PDB file of C-alpha atoms in Angstrom:
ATOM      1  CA  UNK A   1      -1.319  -6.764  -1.426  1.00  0.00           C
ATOM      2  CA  UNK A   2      -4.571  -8.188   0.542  1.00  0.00           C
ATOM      3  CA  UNK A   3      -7.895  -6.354   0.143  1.00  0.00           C
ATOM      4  CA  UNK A   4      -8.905  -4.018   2.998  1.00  0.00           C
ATOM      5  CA  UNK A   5     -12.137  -5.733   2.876  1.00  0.00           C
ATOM      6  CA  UNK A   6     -10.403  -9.023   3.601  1.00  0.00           C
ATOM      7  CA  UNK A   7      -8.288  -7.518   5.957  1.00  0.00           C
ATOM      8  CA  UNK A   8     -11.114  -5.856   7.827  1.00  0.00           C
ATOM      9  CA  UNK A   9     -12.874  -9.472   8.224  1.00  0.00           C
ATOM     10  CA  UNK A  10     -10.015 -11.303   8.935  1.00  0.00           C
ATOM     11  CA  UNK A  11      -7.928  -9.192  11.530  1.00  0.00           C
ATOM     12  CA  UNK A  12      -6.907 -11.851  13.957  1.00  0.00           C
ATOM     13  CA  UNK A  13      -5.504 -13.604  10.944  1.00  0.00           C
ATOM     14  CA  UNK A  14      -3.408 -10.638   9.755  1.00  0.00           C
ATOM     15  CA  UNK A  15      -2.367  -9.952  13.497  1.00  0.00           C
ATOM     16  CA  UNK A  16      -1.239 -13.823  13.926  1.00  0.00           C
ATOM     17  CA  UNK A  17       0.520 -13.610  10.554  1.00  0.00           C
ATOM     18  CA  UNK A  18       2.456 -11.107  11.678  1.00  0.00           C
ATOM     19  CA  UNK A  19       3.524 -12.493  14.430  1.00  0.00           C
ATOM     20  CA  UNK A  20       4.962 -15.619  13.022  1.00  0.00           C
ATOM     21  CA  UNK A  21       6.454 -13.553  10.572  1.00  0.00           C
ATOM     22  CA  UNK A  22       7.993 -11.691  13.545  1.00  0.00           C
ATOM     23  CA  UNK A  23       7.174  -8.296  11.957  1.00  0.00           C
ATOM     24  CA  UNK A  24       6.285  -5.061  13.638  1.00  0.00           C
ATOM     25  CA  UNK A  25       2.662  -4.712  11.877  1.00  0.00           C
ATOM     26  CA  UNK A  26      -0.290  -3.759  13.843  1.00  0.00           C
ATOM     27  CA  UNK A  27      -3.498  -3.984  12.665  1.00  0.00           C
ATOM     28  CA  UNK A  28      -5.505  -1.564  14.673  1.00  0.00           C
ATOM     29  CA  UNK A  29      -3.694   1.218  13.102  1.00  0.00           C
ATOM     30  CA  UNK A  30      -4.297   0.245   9.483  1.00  0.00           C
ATOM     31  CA  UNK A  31      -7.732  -0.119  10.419  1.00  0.00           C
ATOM     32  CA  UNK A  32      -7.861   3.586  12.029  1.00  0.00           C
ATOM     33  CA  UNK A  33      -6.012   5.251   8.864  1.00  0.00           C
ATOM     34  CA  UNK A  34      -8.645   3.217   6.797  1.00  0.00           C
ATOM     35  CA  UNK A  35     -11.389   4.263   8.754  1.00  0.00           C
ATOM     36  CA  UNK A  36     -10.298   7.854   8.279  1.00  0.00           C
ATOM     37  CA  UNK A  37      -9.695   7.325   4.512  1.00  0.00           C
ATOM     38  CA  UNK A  38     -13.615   6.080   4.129  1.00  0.00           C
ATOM     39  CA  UNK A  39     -14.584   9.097   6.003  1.00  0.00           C
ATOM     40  CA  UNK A  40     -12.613  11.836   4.639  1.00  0.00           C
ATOM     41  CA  UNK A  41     -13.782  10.275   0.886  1.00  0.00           C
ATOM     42  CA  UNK A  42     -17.562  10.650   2.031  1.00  0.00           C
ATOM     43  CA  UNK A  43     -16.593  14.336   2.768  1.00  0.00           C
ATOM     44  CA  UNK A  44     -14.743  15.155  -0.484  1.00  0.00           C
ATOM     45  CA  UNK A  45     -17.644  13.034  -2.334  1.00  0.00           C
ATOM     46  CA  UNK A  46     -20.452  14.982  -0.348  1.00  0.00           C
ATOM     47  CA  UNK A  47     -18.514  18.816  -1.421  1.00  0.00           C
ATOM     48  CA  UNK A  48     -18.274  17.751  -4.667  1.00  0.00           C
ATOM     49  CA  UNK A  49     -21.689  16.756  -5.420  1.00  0.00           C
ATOM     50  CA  UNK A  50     -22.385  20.145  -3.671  1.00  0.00           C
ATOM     51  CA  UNK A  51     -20.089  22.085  -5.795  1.00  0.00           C
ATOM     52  CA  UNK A  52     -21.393  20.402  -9.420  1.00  0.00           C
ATOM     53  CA  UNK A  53     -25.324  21.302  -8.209  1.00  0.00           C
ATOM     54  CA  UNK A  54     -24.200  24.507  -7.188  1.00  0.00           C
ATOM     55  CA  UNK A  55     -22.533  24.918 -10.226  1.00  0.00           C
ATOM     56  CA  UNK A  56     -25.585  24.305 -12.203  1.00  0.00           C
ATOM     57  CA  UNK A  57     -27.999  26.642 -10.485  1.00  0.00           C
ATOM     58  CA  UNK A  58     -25.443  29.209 -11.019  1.00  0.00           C
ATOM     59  CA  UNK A  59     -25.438  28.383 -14.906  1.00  0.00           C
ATOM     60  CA  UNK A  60     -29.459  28.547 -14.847  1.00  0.00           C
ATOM     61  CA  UNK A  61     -29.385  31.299 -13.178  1.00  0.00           C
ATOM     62  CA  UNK A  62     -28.870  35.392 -13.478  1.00  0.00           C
ATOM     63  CA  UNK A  63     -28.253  38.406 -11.906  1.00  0.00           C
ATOM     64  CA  UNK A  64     -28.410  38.878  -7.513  1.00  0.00           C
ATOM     65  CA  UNK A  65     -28.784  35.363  -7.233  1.00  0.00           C
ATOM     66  CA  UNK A  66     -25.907  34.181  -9.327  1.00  0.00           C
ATOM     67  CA  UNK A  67     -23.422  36.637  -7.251  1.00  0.00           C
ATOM     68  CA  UNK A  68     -25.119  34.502  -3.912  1.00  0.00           C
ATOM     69  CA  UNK A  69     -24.490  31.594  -5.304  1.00  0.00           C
ATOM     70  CA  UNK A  70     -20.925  32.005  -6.616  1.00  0.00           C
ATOM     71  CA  UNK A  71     -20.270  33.376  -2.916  1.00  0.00           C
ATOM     72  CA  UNK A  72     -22.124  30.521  -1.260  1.00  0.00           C
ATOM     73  CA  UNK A  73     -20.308  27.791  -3.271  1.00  0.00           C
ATOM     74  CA  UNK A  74     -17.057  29.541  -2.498  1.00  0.00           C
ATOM     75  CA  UNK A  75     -16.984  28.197   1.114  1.00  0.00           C
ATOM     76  CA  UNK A  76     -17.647  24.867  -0.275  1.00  0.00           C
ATOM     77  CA  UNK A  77     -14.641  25.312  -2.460  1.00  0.00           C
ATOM     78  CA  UNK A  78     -12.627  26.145   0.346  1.00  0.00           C
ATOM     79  CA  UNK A  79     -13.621  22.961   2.563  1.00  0.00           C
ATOM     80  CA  UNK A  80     -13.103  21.105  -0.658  1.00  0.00           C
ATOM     81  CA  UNK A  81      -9.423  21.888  -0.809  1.00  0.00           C
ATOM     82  CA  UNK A  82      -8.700  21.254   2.696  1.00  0.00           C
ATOM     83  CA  UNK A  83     -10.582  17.794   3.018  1.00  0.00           C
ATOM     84  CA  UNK A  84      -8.939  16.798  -0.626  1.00  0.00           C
ATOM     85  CA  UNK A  85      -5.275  17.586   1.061  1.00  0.00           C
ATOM     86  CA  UNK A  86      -6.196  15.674   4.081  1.00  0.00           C
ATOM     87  CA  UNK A  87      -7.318  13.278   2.291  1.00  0.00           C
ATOM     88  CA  UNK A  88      -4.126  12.947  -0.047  1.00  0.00           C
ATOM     89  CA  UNK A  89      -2.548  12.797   3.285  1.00  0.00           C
ATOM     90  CA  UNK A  90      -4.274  10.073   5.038  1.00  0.00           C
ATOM     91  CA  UNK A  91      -3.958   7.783   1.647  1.00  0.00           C
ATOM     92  CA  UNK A  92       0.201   8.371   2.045  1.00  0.00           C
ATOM     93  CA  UNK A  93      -0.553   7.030   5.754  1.00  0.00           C
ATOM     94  CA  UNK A  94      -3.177   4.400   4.298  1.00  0.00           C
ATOM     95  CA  UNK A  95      -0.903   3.014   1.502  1.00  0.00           C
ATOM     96  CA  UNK A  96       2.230   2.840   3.553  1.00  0.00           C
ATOM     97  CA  UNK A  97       0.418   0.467   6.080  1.00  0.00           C
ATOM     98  CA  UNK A  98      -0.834  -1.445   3.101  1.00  0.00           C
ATOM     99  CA  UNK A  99       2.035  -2.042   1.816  1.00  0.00           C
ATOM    100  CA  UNK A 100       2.788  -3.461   5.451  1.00  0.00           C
ATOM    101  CA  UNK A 101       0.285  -6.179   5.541  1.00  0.00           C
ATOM    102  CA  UNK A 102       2.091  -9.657   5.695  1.00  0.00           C
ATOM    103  CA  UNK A 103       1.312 -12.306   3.415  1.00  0.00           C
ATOM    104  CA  UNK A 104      -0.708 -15.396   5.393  1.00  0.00           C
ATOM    105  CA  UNK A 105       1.779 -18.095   5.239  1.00  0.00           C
ATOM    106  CA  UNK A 106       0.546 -21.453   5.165  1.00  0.00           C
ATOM    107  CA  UNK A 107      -0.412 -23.467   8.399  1.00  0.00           C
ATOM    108  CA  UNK A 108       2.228 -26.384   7.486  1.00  0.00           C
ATOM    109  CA  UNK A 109       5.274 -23.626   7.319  1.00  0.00           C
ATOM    110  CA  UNK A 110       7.087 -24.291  10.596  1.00  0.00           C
ATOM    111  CA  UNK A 111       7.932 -21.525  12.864  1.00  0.00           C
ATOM    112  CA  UNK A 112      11.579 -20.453  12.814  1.00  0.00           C
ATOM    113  CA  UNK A 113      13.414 -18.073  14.263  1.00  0.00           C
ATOM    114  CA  UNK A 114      15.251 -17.069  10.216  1.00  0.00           C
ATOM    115  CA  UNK A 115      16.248 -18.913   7.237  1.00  0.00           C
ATOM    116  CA  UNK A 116      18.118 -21.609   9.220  1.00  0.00           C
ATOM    117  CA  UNK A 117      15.264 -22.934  10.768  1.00  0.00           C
ATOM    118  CA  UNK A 118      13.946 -23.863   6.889  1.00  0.00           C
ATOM    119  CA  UNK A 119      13.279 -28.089   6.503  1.00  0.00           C
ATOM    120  CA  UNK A 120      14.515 -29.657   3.378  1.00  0.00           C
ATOM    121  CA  UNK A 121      11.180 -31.854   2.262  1.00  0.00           C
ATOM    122  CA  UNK A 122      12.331 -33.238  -0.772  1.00  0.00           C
ATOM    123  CA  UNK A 123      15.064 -32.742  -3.937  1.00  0.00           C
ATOM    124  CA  UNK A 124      15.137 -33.008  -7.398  1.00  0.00           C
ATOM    125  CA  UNK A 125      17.885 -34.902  -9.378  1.00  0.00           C
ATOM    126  CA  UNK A 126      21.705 -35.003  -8.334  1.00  0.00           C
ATOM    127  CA  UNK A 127      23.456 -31.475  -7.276  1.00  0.00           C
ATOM    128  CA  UNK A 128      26.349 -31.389  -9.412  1.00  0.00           C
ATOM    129  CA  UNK A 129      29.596 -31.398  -7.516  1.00  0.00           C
ATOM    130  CA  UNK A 130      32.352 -28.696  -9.104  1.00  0.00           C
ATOM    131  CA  UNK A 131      35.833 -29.092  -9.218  1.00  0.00           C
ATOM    132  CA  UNK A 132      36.120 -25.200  -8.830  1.00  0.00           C
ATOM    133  CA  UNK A 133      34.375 -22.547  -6.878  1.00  0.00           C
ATOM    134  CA  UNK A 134      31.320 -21.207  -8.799  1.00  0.00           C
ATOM    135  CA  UNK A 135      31.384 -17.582  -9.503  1.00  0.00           C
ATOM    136  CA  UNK A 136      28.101 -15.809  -8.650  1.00  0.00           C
ATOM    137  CA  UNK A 137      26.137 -14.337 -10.327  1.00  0.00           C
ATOM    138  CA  UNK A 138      27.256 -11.181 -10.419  1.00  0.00           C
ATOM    139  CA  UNK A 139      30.722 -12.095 -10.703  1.00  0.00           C
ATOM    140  CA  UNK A 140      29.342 -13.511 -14.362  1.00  0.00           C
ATOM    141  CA  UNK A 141      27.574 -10.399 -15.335  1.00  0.00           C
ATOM    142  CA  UNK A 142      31.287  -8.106 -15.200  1.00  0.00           C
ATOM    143  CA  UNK A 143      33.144 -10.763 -16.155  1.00  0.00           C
ATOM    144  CA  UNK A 144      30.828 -11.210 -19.158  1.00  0.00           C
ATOM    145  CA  UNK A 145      30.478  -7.320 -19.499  1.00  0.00           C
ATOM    146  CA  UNK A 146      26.559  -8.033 -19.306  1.00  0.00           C
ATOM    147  CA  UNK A 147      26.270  -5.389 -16.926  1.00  0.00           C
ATOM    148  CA  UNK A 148      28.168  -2.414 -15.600  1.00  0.00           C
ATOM    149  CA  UNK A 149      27.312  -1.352 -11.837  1.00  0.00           C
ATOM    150  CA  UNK A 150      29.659   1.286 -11.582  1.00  0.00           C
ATOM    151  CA  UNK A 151      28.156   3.460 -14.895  1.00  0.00           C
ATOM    152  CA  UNK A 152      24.915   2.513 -13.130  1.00  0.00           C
ATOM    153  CA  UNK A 153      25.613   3.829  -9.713  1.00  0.00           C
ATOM    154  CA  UNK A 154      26.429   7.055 -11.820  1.00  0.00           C
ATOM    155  CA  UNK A 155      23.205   7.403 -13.394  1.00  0.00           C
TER     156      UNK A 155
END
């Protein structure tokens, strides 16, 4: 996963990867969602610090002005809750577009339109030629009772 810091200063870059990764990503909105996530954590930051000084003077303090207190910080409470599920809600959106970003591919990958469009630059040693059909590998994992998919589709 890139950095949203990385992403932020590098948008074009993000927006062209996309594109020759033909994927559906747009920038823009990650950048919204991540400009709401900053603000809505300055909020819940700001009520908090609010509620732990309030919190003290209430502690220090005694009689009328405790029961003003405890009413005045429970307004704060209140807005605390609400930003704190907005907030939750906003890093669902936030996360979910992170998750998103595309990967910068290298400048000397080719464009293609899928896997066909791959180059073969260079191999390694012979292939070895079968006189049977290889089995793959999942074939070789029931055959060899290393695995059982249909107990696991159960669980």
């Amino acid at each position: 996963m890139l950095d949203i810091k990385f992403i932020r200063e590098n948008k074009e870059l993000i927006a062209e990867a996309s594109k020759r990764k033909r994927l559906d990503f747009q920038v823009e909105e990650l950048l919204k969602v991540d400009d709401e996530r900053v603000r809505l954590v300055v909020a819940v930051d700001e009520l908090r610090r609010q509620q732990n000084e309030a919190s003290e003077a209430i502690s220090a303090s005694s009689g009328d002005d405790k029961t003003k207190l405890i009413e005045r910080i429970s307004g704060v409470k209140t807005d605390l809750q609400s930003k704190e599920e907005e907030l939750k809600s906003v890093m669902k959106d936030w996360h979910n577009l992170m998750l998103q970003v595309p990967n910068i591919p290298d400048i000397s990958v080719p464009d293609g339109p899928d896997d066909t469009a791959n180059q073969e630059i260079s191999v390694w040693g012979e292939r070895p030629k079968f006189d049977f059909v290889p089995k793959s590998h999942v074939e070789l994992m029931i055959n060899l009772k290393l695995a059982d998919f249909d107990r696991g589709t159960k669980v």
